[in-house]
Amino acid sequence: MLPGVSLQSLRGQVSHFRHLKTADPGGLSMKYWNGRRPRYCPECLAERPKWRAEWDLTLMVACPTHRARLRDSCPSCNRPVSWKRHSISMCNCGRPLTDTASEIATNAEIAVSAYLSSALADEGGVNGADYRTDVGRLVLPDLLAVCTFLGGYACSNGAKPTKIANLDNVSVATAVANAAGQAFIDWPHGYHELLGIVCRNRGSEDSCARLTARFGYFYTALYKRFEAEQFEFLRREFDSFVSREWVGQLAERNRRLSPATRRRHAWISLTSAAKLLGIKRDTVSVLITQGTLEGQTHRTASGRTSGTVSRCSVEALRDEKAQWLTLTDVRKLLMISRKRAYALLRSSVLRPVGGPSVDGSPVWKFSTREVMALMSTLSDVASTAEHR
Ligand SMILES: [Zn+2]
Ligand SMILES: [Zn+2]
């Protein structure tokens, strides 16, 4: 204990005391602190011999003030900077850490670093035309989680893209931060490009495959782990990517495909699906939830349900619906009276697939397959009765 010195205001872990289990006073998970290999901005350090807490955040890779990349090695001997050194601005080789020209960071690296710096200082957002308020409003743990998620998926096709090895190495962290930053600085195009990369890295080429097959765990994480309100902007643009860009990209890559094939691969809106199927928009959502249609829905900030449906699954259902029977058809097939038909309906022996209580349509509809199965059951029952 140093007399008169308080460590209260310091952030991060106490580095190089591995057995000292200290939590970050700000409550940020230790996984977001880089305690192994210190980084610094040569220009900041030259101006003032002070080590900044923000440099220790895993995805902090640039200095927003000097627009320079952070370093984690000595410019003279090239060895990793060590916490165990005699002077704050000097390497143990005896040369100043500031004795170097700084390397210019990319706009994406600067953007991520500016968001992180602001969130750590709790400044409530970054000013400037290039900065997004929905990203700037994220609290530090959320911001780090999003950047690790987006950057991890863009940079890796391993089994666990968000468990990034060697993130304490500034060059690894820079690649991840740069990829996440690309998504933010040219929103939504940058994000759409990132989603395209995720698809190519992980997913099936078949655009009619389920979203989980095309995006892997990314899709599940987006709707489960990032389901909270503050991440809505990520989900909204994901939906828009799936419904619009995917079609365009497919057309771009497969110019030889016929227009009809390209059209079939489209993802369409809930409203278009409802029109094609002749049902209510709400019913389309229900059918997606039930798994009858393939698609995704989410609730927008205004409380409206928004989403996209695979055209393939809509067309398949429409074709199936064309085979559906009315109650009159069923009565003719089963050779039963209206009264008997309603009795079967009430006892759920005859189950409608469409109608007043199913999808709000005024006419009862029945699946041909189920009615055929029922017909053989009923004739079995009848012949058993005859033989008695
Ligand atoms: Zn600096
Ligand atoms: Zn050195």
mmCIF file of C-alpha atoms and ligand atoms in Angstrom:
data_model
loop_
_atom_site.group_PDB
_atom_site.id
_atom_site.type_symbol
_atom_site.label_atom_id
_atom_site.label_comp_id
_atom_site.label_asym_id
_atom_site.label_seq_id
_atom_site.Cartn_x
_atom_site.Cartn_y
_atom_site.Cartn_z
ATOM 1 C CA MET A 1 0.000 0.000 0.000
ATOM 2 C CA LEU A 2 1.416 3.321 -1.009
ATOM 3 C CA PRO A 3 0.640 5.983 1.569
ATOM 4 C CA GLY A 4 -1.551 8.735 0.239
ATOM 5 C CA VAL A 5 -2.124 7.059 -3.121
ATOM 6 C CA SER A 6 -5.565 5.825 -4.025
ATOM 7 C CA LEU A 7 -6.105 3.317 -6.789
ATOM 8 C CA GLN A 8 -9.858 3.864 -6.677
ATOM 9 C CA SER A 9 -10.098 5.842 -9.884
ATOM 10 C CA LEU A 10 -7.982 3.463 -11.928
ATOM 11 C CA ARG A 11 -9.621 1.160 -14.423
ATOM 12 C CA GLY A 12 -8.637 -2.285 -15.609
ATOM 13 C CA GLN A 13 -6.920 -5.137 -13.864
ATOM 14 C CA VAL A 14 -3.738 -4.912 -11.876
ATOM 15 C CA SER A 15 -1.379 -6.251 -14.478
ATOM 16 C CA HIS A 16 1.453 -8.623 -13.783
ATOM 17 C CA PHE A 17 0.112 -9.750 -10.433
ATOM 18 C CA ARG A 18 -1.526 -12.889 -11.763
ATOM 19 C CA HIS A 19 -2.616 -14.137 -8.371
ATOM 20 C CA LEU A 20 -4.149 -10.858 -7.340
ATOM 21 C CA LYS A 21 -7.817 -11.290 -8.252
ATOM 22 C CA THR A 22 -8.975 -7.736 -8.602
ATOM 23 C CA ALA A 23 -12.130 -6.760 -10.384
ATOM 24 C CA ASP A 24 -12.320 -3.710 -12.595
ATOM 25 C CA PRO A 25 -13.878 -0.908 -10.482
ATOM 26 C CA GLY A 26 -16.174 -0.149 -13.430
ATOM 27 C CA GLY A 27 -17.438 -3.743 -13.475
ATOM 28 C CA LEU A 28 -16.172 -4.541 -16.986
ATOM 29 C CA SER A 29 -15.486 -8.238 -17.500
ATOM 30 C CA MET A 30 -11.795 -9.094 -17.363
ATOM 31 C CA LYS A 31 -12.032 -10.704 -20.790
ATOM 32 C CA TYR A 32 -12.237 -7.211 -22.272
ATOM 33 C CA TRP A 33 -9.049 -6.050 -20.573
ATOM 34 C CA ASN A 34 -5.720 -6.798 -22.173
ATOM 35 C CA GLY A 35 -3.456 -7.370 -19.196
ATOM 36 C CA ARG A 36 -0.659 -9.127 -21.011
ATOM 37 C CA ARG A 37 0.874 -6.857 -23.535
ATOM 38 C CA PRO A 38 0.621 -3.100 -23.000
ATOM 39 C CA ARG A 39 -0.153 -0.808 -25.957
ATOM 40 C CA TYR A 40 0.424 2.889 -26.318
ATOM 41 C CA CYS A 41 0.146 5.882 -28.621
ATOM 42 C CA PRO A 42 3.690 7.175 -29.186
ATOM 43 C CA GLU A 43 2.432 10.754 -29.644
ATOM 44 C CA CYS A 44 0.327 10.786 -26.462
ATOM 45 C CA LEU A 45 3.208 9.327 -24.486
ATOM 46 C CA ALA A 46 5.625 11.907 -25.929
ATOM 47 C CA GLU A 47 3.262 14.709 -24.917
ATOM 48 C CA ARG A 48 2.752 13.383 -21.391
ATOM 49 C CA PRO A 49 4.357 10.448 -19.553
ATOM 50 C CA LYS A 50 1.013 8.959 -18.561
ATOM 51 C CA TRP A 51 -0.312 5.490 -19.347
ATOM 52 C CA ARG A 52 -3.975 5.587 -20.347
ATOM 53 C CA ALA A 53 -6.513 2.966 -19.154
ATOM 54 C CA GLU A 54 -8.272 2.910 -22.547
ATOM 55 C CA TRP A 55 -5.129 1.505 -24.202
ATOM 56 C CA ASP A 56 -5.698 -1.700 -22.194
ATOM 57 C CA LEU A 57 -9.118 -2.428 -23.700
ATOM 58 C CA THR A 58 -8.805 -5.470 -25.964
ATOM 59 C CA LEU A 59 -10.164 -3.733 -29.076
ATOM 60 C CA MET A 60 -8.553 -0.331 -28.534
ATOM 61 C CA VAL A 61 -6.138 -0.178 -31.450
ATOM 62 C CA ALA A 62 -5.833 3.490 -32.369
ATOM 63 C CA CYS A 63 -5.571 6.922 -30.796
ATOM 64 C CA PRO A 64 -8.603 8.999 -31.832
ATOM 65 C CA THR A 65 -6.712 12.223 -31.064
ATOM 66 C CA HIS A 66 -3.623 11.510 -33.144
ATOM 67 C CA ARG A 67 -5.346 9.131 -35.585
ATOM 68 C CA ALA A 68 -2.358 6.825 -35.030
ATOM 69 C CA ARG A 69 -2.195 3.078 -34.490
ATOM 70 C CA LEU A 70 -1.264 1.939 -31.000
ATOM 71 C CA ARG A 71 2.043 0.090 -30.662
ATOM 72 C CA ASP A 72 2.785 -2.871 -28.434
ATOM 73 C CA SER A 73 6.453 -3.310 -29.216
ATOM 74 C CA CYS A 74 9.542 -1.209 -28.755
ATOM 75 C CA PRO A 75 10.463 0.762 -31.899
ATOM 76 C CA SER A 76 14.160 0.147 -31.247
ATOM 77 C CA CYS A 77 14.543 -3.487 -30.153
ATOM 78 C CA ASN A 78 11.121 -4.655 -31.452
ATOM 79 C CA ARG A 79 10.503 -6.663 -28.300
ATOM 80 C CA PRO A 80 6.967 -6.629 -26.821
ATOM 81 C CA VAL A 81 6.506 -3.776 -24.387
ATOM 82 C CA SER A 82 6.661 -5.139 -20.849
ATOM 83 C CA TRP A 83 4.875 -3.989 -17.729
ATOM 84 C CA LYS A 84 8.104 -4.789 -15.924
ATOM 85 C CA ARG A 85 10.143 -1.817 -17.032
ATOM 86 C CA HIS A 86 11.947 0.859 -15.124
ATOM 87 C CA SER A 87 10.472 3.942 -16.740
ATOM 88 C CA ILE A 88 7.014 4.551 -18.165
ATOM 89 C CA SER A 89 8.309 5.968 -21.470
ATOM 90 C CA MET A 90 11.407 3.792 -21.837
ATOM 91 C CA CYS A 91 11.907 0.233 -22.991
ATOM 92 C CA ASN A 92 14.213 -1.964 -20.931
ATOM 93 C CA CYS A 93 16.651 -1.799 -23.858
ATOM 94 C CA GLY A 94 17.262 1.784 -22.815
ATOM 95 C CA ARG A 95 15.568 3.476 -25.774
ATOM 96 C CA PRO A 96 12.484 5.712 -25.502
ATOM 97 C CA LEU A 97 9.195 4.111 -26.590
ATOM 98 C CA THR A 98 8.296 7.461 -28.141
ATOM 99 C CA ASP A 99 11.254 7.377 -30.514
ATOM 100 C CA THR A 100 9.186 6.533 -33.583
ATOM 101 C CA ALA A 101 6.998 8.022 -36.286
ATOM 102 C CA SER A 102 3.409 6.999 -35.715
ATOM 103 C CA GLU A 103 1.584 4.750 -38.137
ATOM 104 C CA ILE A 104 -1.642 6.146 -39.584
ATOM 105 C CA ALA A 105 -4.739 4.191 -38.521
ATOM 106 C CA THR A 106 -7.670 3.443 -40.845
ATOM 107 C CA ASN A 107 -10.930 5.345 -40.405
ATOM 108 C CA ALA A 108 -12.555 2.110 -39.229
ATOM 109 C CA GLU A 109 -9.906 1.550 -36.538
ATOM 110 C CA ILE A 110 -10.239 5.162 -35.419
ATOM 111 C CA ALA A 111 -14.039 4.898 -35.297
ATOM 112 C CA VAL A 112 -14.024 1.823 -33.046
ATOM 113 C CA SER A 113 -11.358 3.388 -30.830
ATOM 114 C CA ALA A 114 -13.297 6.654 -30.535
ATOM 115 C CA TYR A 115 -16.473 4.783 -29.540
ATOM 116 C CA LEU A 116 -14.522 2.777 -26.947
ATOM 117 C CA SER A 117 -12.736 5.800 -25.566
ATOM 118 C CA SER A 118 -16.008 7.692 -25.218
ATOM 119 C CA ALA A 119 -17.823 4.739 -23.637
ATOM 120 C CA LEU A 120 -15.011 4.211 -21.116
ATOM 121 C CA ALA A 121 -15.108 7.880 -20.181
ATOM 122 C CA ASP A 122 -18.920 7.605 -20.082
ATOM 123 C CA GLU A 123 -19.235 10.644 -22.293
ATOM 124 C CA GLY A 124 -22.546 9.536 -23.757
ATOM 125 C CA GLY A 125 -21.599 9.323 -27.409
ATOM 126 C CA VAL A 126 -19.107 10.551 -29.948
ATOM 127 C CA ASN A 127 -19.667 13.733 -31.907
ATOM 128 C CA GLY A 128 -19.123 13.995 -35.610
ATOM 129 C CA ALA A 129 -20.881 13.201 -38.835
ATOM 130 C CA ASP A 130 -19.131 9.839 -39.158
ATOM 131 C CA TYR A 131 -20.446 8.551 -35.853
ATOM 132 C CA ARG A 132 -23.698 6.737 -35.327
ATOM 133 C CA THR A 133 -25.827 7.535 -32.311
ATOM 134 C CA ASP A 134 -27.076 3.944 -31.904
ATOM 135 C CA VAL A 135 -23.472 2.710 -31.627
ATOM 136 C CA GLY A 136 -22.381 5.695 -29.539
ATOM 137 C CA ARG A 137 -25.187 5.112 -27.046
ATOM 138 C CA LEU A 138 -24.027 1.562 -26.234
ATOM 139 C CA VAL A 139 -22.475 1.179 -22.801
ATOM 140 C CA LEU A 140 -18.913 -0.147 -22.753
ATOM 141 C CA PRO A 141 -19.668 -3.886 -22.194
ATOM 142 C CA ASP A 142 -22.334 -3.836 -24.946
ATOM 143 C CA LEU A 143 -20.049 -1.990 -27.338
ATOM 144 C CA LEU A 144 -17.186 -4.431 -26.758
ATOM 145 C CA ALA A 145 -19.553 -7.386 -27.150
ATOM 146 C CA VAL A 146 -20.872 -6.056 -30.483
ATOM 147 C CA CYS A 147 -17.412 -5.210 -31.854
ATOM 148 C CA THR A 148 -16.017 -8.613 -30.829
ATOM 149 C CA PHE A 149 -19.049 -10.324 -32.351
ATOM 150 C CA LEU A 150 -18.986 -8.481 -35.696
ATOM 151 C CA GLY A 151 -15.201 -8.339 -35.996
ATOM 152 C CA GLY A 152 -14.786 -11.952 -34.875
ATOM 153 C CA TYR A 153 -17.254 -13.263 -37.447
ATOM 154 C CA ALA A 154 -15.789 -11.133 -40.242
ATOM 155 C CA CYS A 155 -12.230 -12.300 -39.517
ATOM 156 C CA SER A 156 -12.684 -15.969 -38.730
ATOM 157 C CA ASN A 157 -14.364 -19.057 -40.061
ATOM 158 C CA GLY A 158 -13.448 -21.181 -37.053
ATOM 159 C CA ALA A 159 -15.971 -22.874 -34.801
ATOM 160 C CA LYS A 160 -16.056 -20.056 -32.249
ATOM 161 C CA PRO A 161 -15.430 -16.766 -34.034
ATOM 162 C CA THR A 162 -15.939 -14.619 -30.941
ATOM 163 C CA LYS A 163 -13.287 -16.518 -28.955
ATOM 164 C CA ILE A 164 -10.369 -14.805 -30.620
ATOM 165 C CA ALA A 165 -6.911 -16.161 -29.867
ATOM 166 C CA ASN A 166 -4.068 -13.686 -29.238
ATOM 167 C CA LEU A 167 -6.298 -10.649 -28.969
ATOM 168 C CA ASP A 168 -3.642 -9.221 -26.665
ATOM 169 C CA ASN A 169 -1.489 -8.876 -29.786
ATOM 170 C CA VAL A 170 -2.225 -5.475 -31.307
ATOM 171 C CA SER A 171 -2.067 -6.726 -34.905
ATOM 172 C CA VAL A 172 -4.759 -9.358 -34.205
ATOM 173 C CA ALA A 173 -6.906 -6.809 -32.343
ATOM 174 C CA THR A 174 -6.453 -4.315 -35.200
ATOM 175 C CA ALA A 175 -7.830 -6.754 -37.789
ATOM 176 C CA VAL A 176 -10.895 -7.431 -35.615
ATOM 177 C CA ALA A 177 -11.502 -3.760 -34.735
ATOM 178 C CA ASN A 178 -11.029 -2.728 -38.365
ATOM 179 C CA ALA A 179 -13.623 -5.268 -39.556
ATOM 180 C CA ALA A 180 -16.156 -4.127 -36.930
ATOM 181 C CA GLY A 181 -15.393 -0.470 -37.714
ATOM 182 C CA GLN A 182 -15.986 -1.029 -41.455
ATOM 183 C CA ALA A 183 -19.544 -2.019 -40.594
ATOM 184 C CA PHE A 184 -20.107 1.212 -38.658
ATOM 185 C CA ILE A 185 -18.435 3.888 -40.787
ATOM 186 C CA ASP A 186 -20.402 3.231 -43.966
ATOM 187 C CA TRP A 187 -23.686 2.166 -42.429
ATOM 188 C CA PRO A 188 -25.600 0.208 -43.605
ATOM 189 C CA HIS A 189 -23.447 -0.743 -46.644
ATOM 190 C CA GLY A 190 -20.450 -1.664 -44.525
ATOM 191 C CA TYR A 191 -22.618 -3.859 -42.297
ATOM 192 C CA HIS A 192 -24.235 -5.497 -45.320
ATOM 193 C CA GLU A 193 -20.777 -6.278 -46.675
ATOM 194 C CA LEU A 194 -19.840 -7.838 -43.352
ATOM 195 C CA LEU A 195 -22.979 -9.996 -43.465
ATOM 196 C CA GLY A 196 -21.978 -11.091 -46.968
ATOM 197 C CA ILE A 197 -18.572 -12.140 -45.602
ATOM 198 C CA VAL A 198 -20.226 -14.069 -42.743
ATOM 199 C CA CYS A 199 -22.343 -15.936 -45.314
ATOM 200 C CA ARG A 200 -19.350 -16.764 -47.481
ATOM 201 C CA ASN A 201 -17.218 -17.814 -44.477
ATOM 202 C CA ARG A 202 -19.773 -19.963 -42.758
ATOM 203 C CA GLY A 203 -22.886 -20.610 -44.655
ATOM 204 C CA SER A 204 -24.486 -22.612 -47.326
ATOM 205 C CA GLU A 205 -24.454 -21.131 -50.820
ATOM 206 C CA ASP A 206 -28.077 -22.108 -51.165
ATOM 207 C CA SER A 207 -30.028 -18.954 -50.487
ATOM 208 C CA CYS A 208 -33.129 -21.008 -49.836
ATOM 209 C CA ALA A 209 -31.414 -22.802 -46.981
ATOM 210 C CA ARG A 210 -32.579 -21.863 -43.502
ATOM 211 C CA LEU A 211 -30.949 -18.755 -42.102
ATOM 212 C CA THR A 212 -29.180 -20.833 -39.473
ATOM 213 C CA ALA A 213 -27.562 -22.822 -42.282
ATOM 214 C CA ARG A 214 -26.553 -19.693 -44.145
ATOM 215 C CA PHE A 215 -25.266 -17.593 -41.257
ATOM 216 C CA GLY A 216 -24.392 -20.261 -38.716
ATOM 217 C CA TYR A 217 -24.554 -19.241 -35.071
ATOM 218 C CA PHE A 218 -24.321 -15.558 -36.103
ATOM 219 C CA TYR A 219 -28.043 -15.537 -36.859
ATOM 220 C CA THR A 220 -29.019 -17.186 -33.567
ATOM 221 C CA ALA A 221 -26.751 -14.851 -31.583
ATOM 222 C CA LEU A 222 -28.174 -11.791 -33.300
ATOM 223 C CA TYR A 223 -31.708 -12.694 -32.262
ATOM 224 C CA LYS A 224 -30.948 -14.233 -28.850
ATOM 225 C CA ARG A 225 -27.800 -12.777 -27.319
ATOM 226 C CA PHE A 226 -28.406 -9.365 -28.883
ATOM 227 C CA GLU A 227 -32.163 -9.365 -28.494
ATOM 228 C CA ALA A 228 -32.229 -6.285 -26.222
ATOM 229 C CA GLU A 229 -33.644 -2.998 -27.473
ATOM 230 C CA GLN A 230 -30.274 -1.234 -27.850
ATOM 231 C CA PHE A 231 -29.207 -3.776 -30.531
ATOM 232 C CA GLU A 232 -32.334 -3.293 -32.633
ATOM 233 C CA PHE A 233 -30.339 -1.444 -35.323
ATOM 234 C CA LEU A 234 -28.273 -4.604 -35.957
ATOM 235 C CA ARG A 235 -31.338 -6.803 -36.404
ATOM 236 C CA ARG A 236 -33.207 -4.280 -38.530
ATOM 237 C CA GLU A 237 -30.369 -4.052 -41.038
ATOM 238 C CA PHE A 238 -29.884 -7.817 -40.976
ATOM 239 C CA ASP A 239 -33.486 -8.189 -42.121
ATOM 240 C CA SER A 240 -33.005 -5.636 -44.815
ATOM 241 C CA PHE A 241 -29.829 -7.407 -45.966
ATOM 242 C CA VAL A 242 -31.577 -10.745 -46.141
ATOM 243 C CA SER A 243 -34.538 -9.416 -48.076
ATOM 244 C CA ARG A 244 -32.779 -7.104 -50.543
ATOM 245 C CA GLU A 245 -29.014 -7.452 -50.824
ATOM 246 C CA TRP A 246 -29.021 -11.204 -50.918
ATOM 247 C CA VAL A 247 -31.036 -11.217 -54.106
ATOM 248 C CA GLY A 248 -28.735 -8.646 -55.661
ATOM 249 C CA GLN A 249 -25.593 -10.522 -54.662
ATOM 250 C CA LEU A 250 -26.951 -13.753 -55.970
ATOM 251 C CA ALA A 251 -27.778 -12.118 -59.274
ATOM 252 C CA GLU A 252 -24.319 -10.567 -59.334
ATOM 253 C CA ARG A 253 -22.550 -13.861 -58.732
ATOM 254 C CA ASN A 254 -24.791 -15.954 -60.895
ATOM 255 C CA ARG A 255 -25.481 -13.870 -63.947
ATOM 256 C CA ARG A 256 -26.202 -17.026 -65.885
ATOM 257 C CA LEU A 257 -29.182 -17.896 -63.713
ATOM 258 C CA SER A 258 -32.500 -17.207 -65.373
ATOM 259 C CA PRO A 259 -34.579 -14.333 -64.016
ATOM 260 C CA ALA A 260 -37.158 -16.883 -62.869
ATOM 261 C CA THR A 261 -34.584 -18.729 -60.761
ATOM 262 C CA ARG A 262 -33.295 -15.506 -59.282
ATOM 263 C CA ARG A 263 -36.817 -14.426 -58.441
ATOM 264 C CA ARG A 264 -37.493 -17.717 -56.709
ATOM 265 C CA HIS A 265 -34.474 -17.187 -54.451
ATOM 266 C CA ALA A 266 -35.802 -13.930 -53.135
ATOM 267 C CA TRP A 267 -36.819 -13.139 -49.614
ATOM 268 C CA ILE A 268 -40.051 -11.249 -49.549
ATOM 269 C CA SER A 269 -41.908 -9.080 -47.075
ATOM 270 C CA LEU A 270 -44.650 -10.340 -44.767
ATOM 271 C CA THR A 271 -47.141 -8.245 -46.752
ATOM 272 C CA SER A 272 -46.156 -9.776 -50.118
ATOM 273 C CA ALA A 273 -46.322 -13.261 -48.619
ATOM 274 C CA ALA A 274 -49.780 -12.527 -47.224
ATOM 275 C CA LYS A 275 -50.959 -11.387 -50.676
ATOM 276 C CA LEU A 276 -49.519 -14.436 -52.436
ATOM 277 C CA LEU A 277 -51.173 -16.784 -49.957
ATOM 278 C CA GLY A 278 -54.420 -14.834 -49.656
ATOM 279 C CA ILE A 279 -54.133 -14.684 -45.885
ATOM 280 C CA LYS A 280 -53.644 -11.978 -43.263
ATOM 281 C CA ARG A 281 -50.212 -10.527 -42.561
ATOM 282 C CA ASP A 282 -50.479 -11.620 -38.900
ATOM 283 C CA THR A 283 -51.167 -15.178 -40.028
ATOM 284 C CA VAL A 284 -47.902 -15.153 -41.990
ATOM 285 C CA SER A 285 -46.080 -14.342 -38.710
ATOM 286 C CA VAL A 286 -47.894 -17.207 -36.971
ATOM 287 C CA LEU A 287 -46.958 -19.627 -39.778
ATOM 288 C CA ILE A 288 -43.294 -18.545 -39.464
ATOM 289 C CA THR A 289 -43.379 -19.149 -35.712
ATOM 290 C CA GLN A 290 -44.971 -22.571 -36.292
ATOM 291 C CA GLY A 291 -42.297 -23.431 -38.849
ATOM 292 C CA THR A 292 -44.757 -23.816 -41.719
ATOM 293 C CA LEU A 293 -43.088 -20.911 -43.513
ATOM 294 C CA GLU A 294 -39.397 -20.145 -43.391
ATOM 295 C CA GLY A 295 -38.533 -16.640 -42.345
ATOM 296 C CA GLN A 296 -37.793 -14.363 -39.462
ATOM 297 C CA THR A 297 -39.761 -11.745 -37.637
ATOM 298 C CA HIS A 298 -38.939 -9.210 -35.012
ATOM 299 C CA ARG A 299 -40.685 -6.383 -33.262
ATOM 300 C CA THR A 300 -39.595 -2.898 -34.283
ATOM 301 C CA ALA A 301 -39.129 -0.025 -31.841
ATOM 302 C CA SER A 302 -42.627 1.190 -32.741
ATOM 303 C CA GLY A 303 -44.107 -2.184 -31.759
ATOM 304 C CA ARG A 304 -44.851 -3.302 -35.301
ATOM 305 C CA THR A 305 -43.902 -6.804 -36.435
ATOM 306 C CA SER A 306 -41.460 -6.724 -39.305
ATOM 307 C CA GLY A 307 -39.795 -9.575 -41.133
ATOM 308 C CA THR A 308 -38.982 -11.524 -44.255
ATOM 309 C CA VAL A 309 -40.146 -14.844 -45.666
ATOM 310 C CA SER A 310 -38.443 -17.169 -48.107
ATOM 311 C CA ARG A 311 -40.285 -17.065 -51.409
ATOM 312 C CA CYS A 312 -39.584 -20.799 -51.825
ATOM 313 C CA SER A 313 -41.531 -21.674 -48.700
ATOM 314 C CA VAL A 314 -44.384 -19.325 -49.643
ATOM 315 C CA GLU A 315 -44.674 -20.945 -53.085
ATOM 316 C CA ALA A 316 -44.542 -24.419 -51.583
ATOM 317 C CA LEU A 317 -47.363 -23.544 -49.202
ATOM 318 C CA ARG A 318 -49.367 -21.914 -52.011
ATOM 319 C CA ASP A 319 -49.035 -25.096 -54.106
ATOM 320 C CA GLU A 320 -50.094 -27.168 -51.138
ATOM 321 C CA LYS A 321 -53.041 -24.859 -50.521
ATOM 322 C CA ALA A 322 -54.155 -25.339 -54.128
ATOM 323 C CA GLN A 323 -54.717 -28.989 -53.166
ATOM 324 C CA TRP A 324 -56.787 -28.134 -50.134
ATOM 325 C CA LEU A 325 -60.397 -29.325 -50.019
ATOM 326 C CA THR A 326 -63.556 -27.521 -49.008
ATOM 327 C CA LEU A 327 -66.051 -29.100 -46.623
ATOM 328 C CA THR A 328 -68.267 -29.969 -49.620
ATOM 329 C CA ASP A 329 -65.316 -31.794 -51.286
ATOM 330 C CA VAL A 330 -64.698 -33.673 -48.033
ATOM 331 C CA ARG A 331 -68.353 -34.711 -47.715
ATOM 332 C CA LYS A 332 -68.364 -36.039 -51.289
ATOM 333 C CA LEU A 333 -65.143 -37.976 -50.742
ATOM 334 C CA LEU A 334 -66.234 -39.447 -47.424
ATOM 335 C CA MET A 335 -69.852 -39.805 -48.532
ATOM 336 C CA ILE A 336 -71.154 -38.301 -45.311
ATOM 337 C CA SER A 337 -73.939 -35.890 -44.412
ATOM 338 C CA ARG A 338 -73.390 -32.253 -43.457
ATOM 339 C CA LYS A 339 -74.434 -33.124 -39.885
ATOM 340 C CA ARG A 340 -71.917 -35.976 -39.695
ATOM 341 C CA ALA A 341 -69.187 -33.709 -41.138
ATOM 342 C CA TYR A 342 -69.757 -31.080 -38.443
ATOM 343 C CA ALA A 343 -69.743 -33.811 -35.766
ATOM 344 C CA LEU A 344 -66.341 -34.993 -37.042
ATOM 345 C CA LEU A 345 -65.150 -31.386 -37.076
ATOM 346 C CA ARG A 346 -66.285 -30.794 -33.478
ATOM 347 C CA SER A 347 -64.638 -33.985 -32.234
ATOM 348 C CA SER A 348 -61.407 -32.972 -34.053
ATOM 349 C CA VAL A 349 -61.383 -36.171 -36.082
ATOM 350 C CA LEU A 350 -61.610 -33.894 -39.078
ATOM 351 C CA ARG A 351 -58.977 -31.173 -38.624
ATOM 352 C CA PRO A 352 -59.125 -28.022 -40.760
ATOM 353 C CA VAL A 353 -55.911 -26.447 -42.111
ATOM 354 C CA GLY A 354 -57.699 -23.223 -42.968
ATOM 355 C CA GLY A 355 -60.895 -21.550 -41.847
ATOM 356 C CA PRO A 356 -62.453 -19.239 -39.294
ATOM 357 C CA SER A 357 -60.554 -20.557 -36.258
ATOM 358 C CA VAL A 358 -57.315 -21.319 -38.127
ATOM 359 C CA ASP A 359 -56.277 -18.418 -40.344
ATOM 360 C CA GLY A 360 -59.332 -16.206 -40.223
ATOM 361 C CA SER A 361 -60.534 -17.129 -43.711
ATOM 362 C CA PRO A 362 -64.319 -17.634 -44.013
ATOM 363 C CA VAL A 363 -64.143 -21.057 -45.687
ATOM 364 C CA TRP A 364 -63.052 -24.298 -44.007
ATOM 365 C CA LYS A 365 -60.161 -26.007 -45.801
ATOM 366 C CA PHE A 366 -58.776 -29.493 -45.335
ATOM 367 C CA SER A 367 -55.558 -31.170 -46.382
ATOM 368 C CA THR A 368 -56.112 -33.763 -49.104
ATOM 369 C CA ARG A 369 -53.541 -36.064 -47.498
ATOM 370 C CA GLU A 370 -55.290 -35.974 -44.113
ATOM 371 C CA VAL A 371 -58.747 -36.493 -45.634
ATOM 372 C CA MET A 372 -57.462 -39.518 -47.598
ATOM 373 C CA ALA A 373 -56.007 -40.965 -44.400
ATOM 374 C CA LEU A 374 -59.304 -40.339 -42.633
ATOM 375 C CA MET A 375 -61.177 -41.991 -45.473
ATOM 376 C CA SER A 376 -59.249 -45.242 -45.056
ATOM 377 C CA THR A 377 -59.725 -45.097 -41.255
ATOM 378 C CA LEU A 378 -63.469 -44.586 -41.644
ATOM 379 C CA SER A 379 -63.805 -47.378 -44.216
ATOM 380 C CA ASP A 380 -61.863 -49.703 -41.899
ATOM 381 C CA VAL A 381 -64.286 -48.851 -39.116
ATOM 382 C CA ALA A 382 -67.240 -49.407 -41.510
ATOM 383 C CA SER A 383 -65.986 -52.788 -42.758
ATOM 384 C CA THR A 384 -65.256 -53.927 -39.177
ATOM 385 C CA ALA A 385 -68.848 -53.013 -38.296
ATOM 386 C CA GLU A 386 -70.168 -54.948 -41.322
ATOM 387 C CA HIS A 387 -68.261 -58.079 -40.378
ATOM 388 C CA ARG A 388 -69.583 -58.093 -36.834
HETATM 389 ZN ZN ZN B 1 -2.340 9.774 -29.134
HETATM 390 ZN ZN ZN B 2 13.476 -1.859 -26.664
#
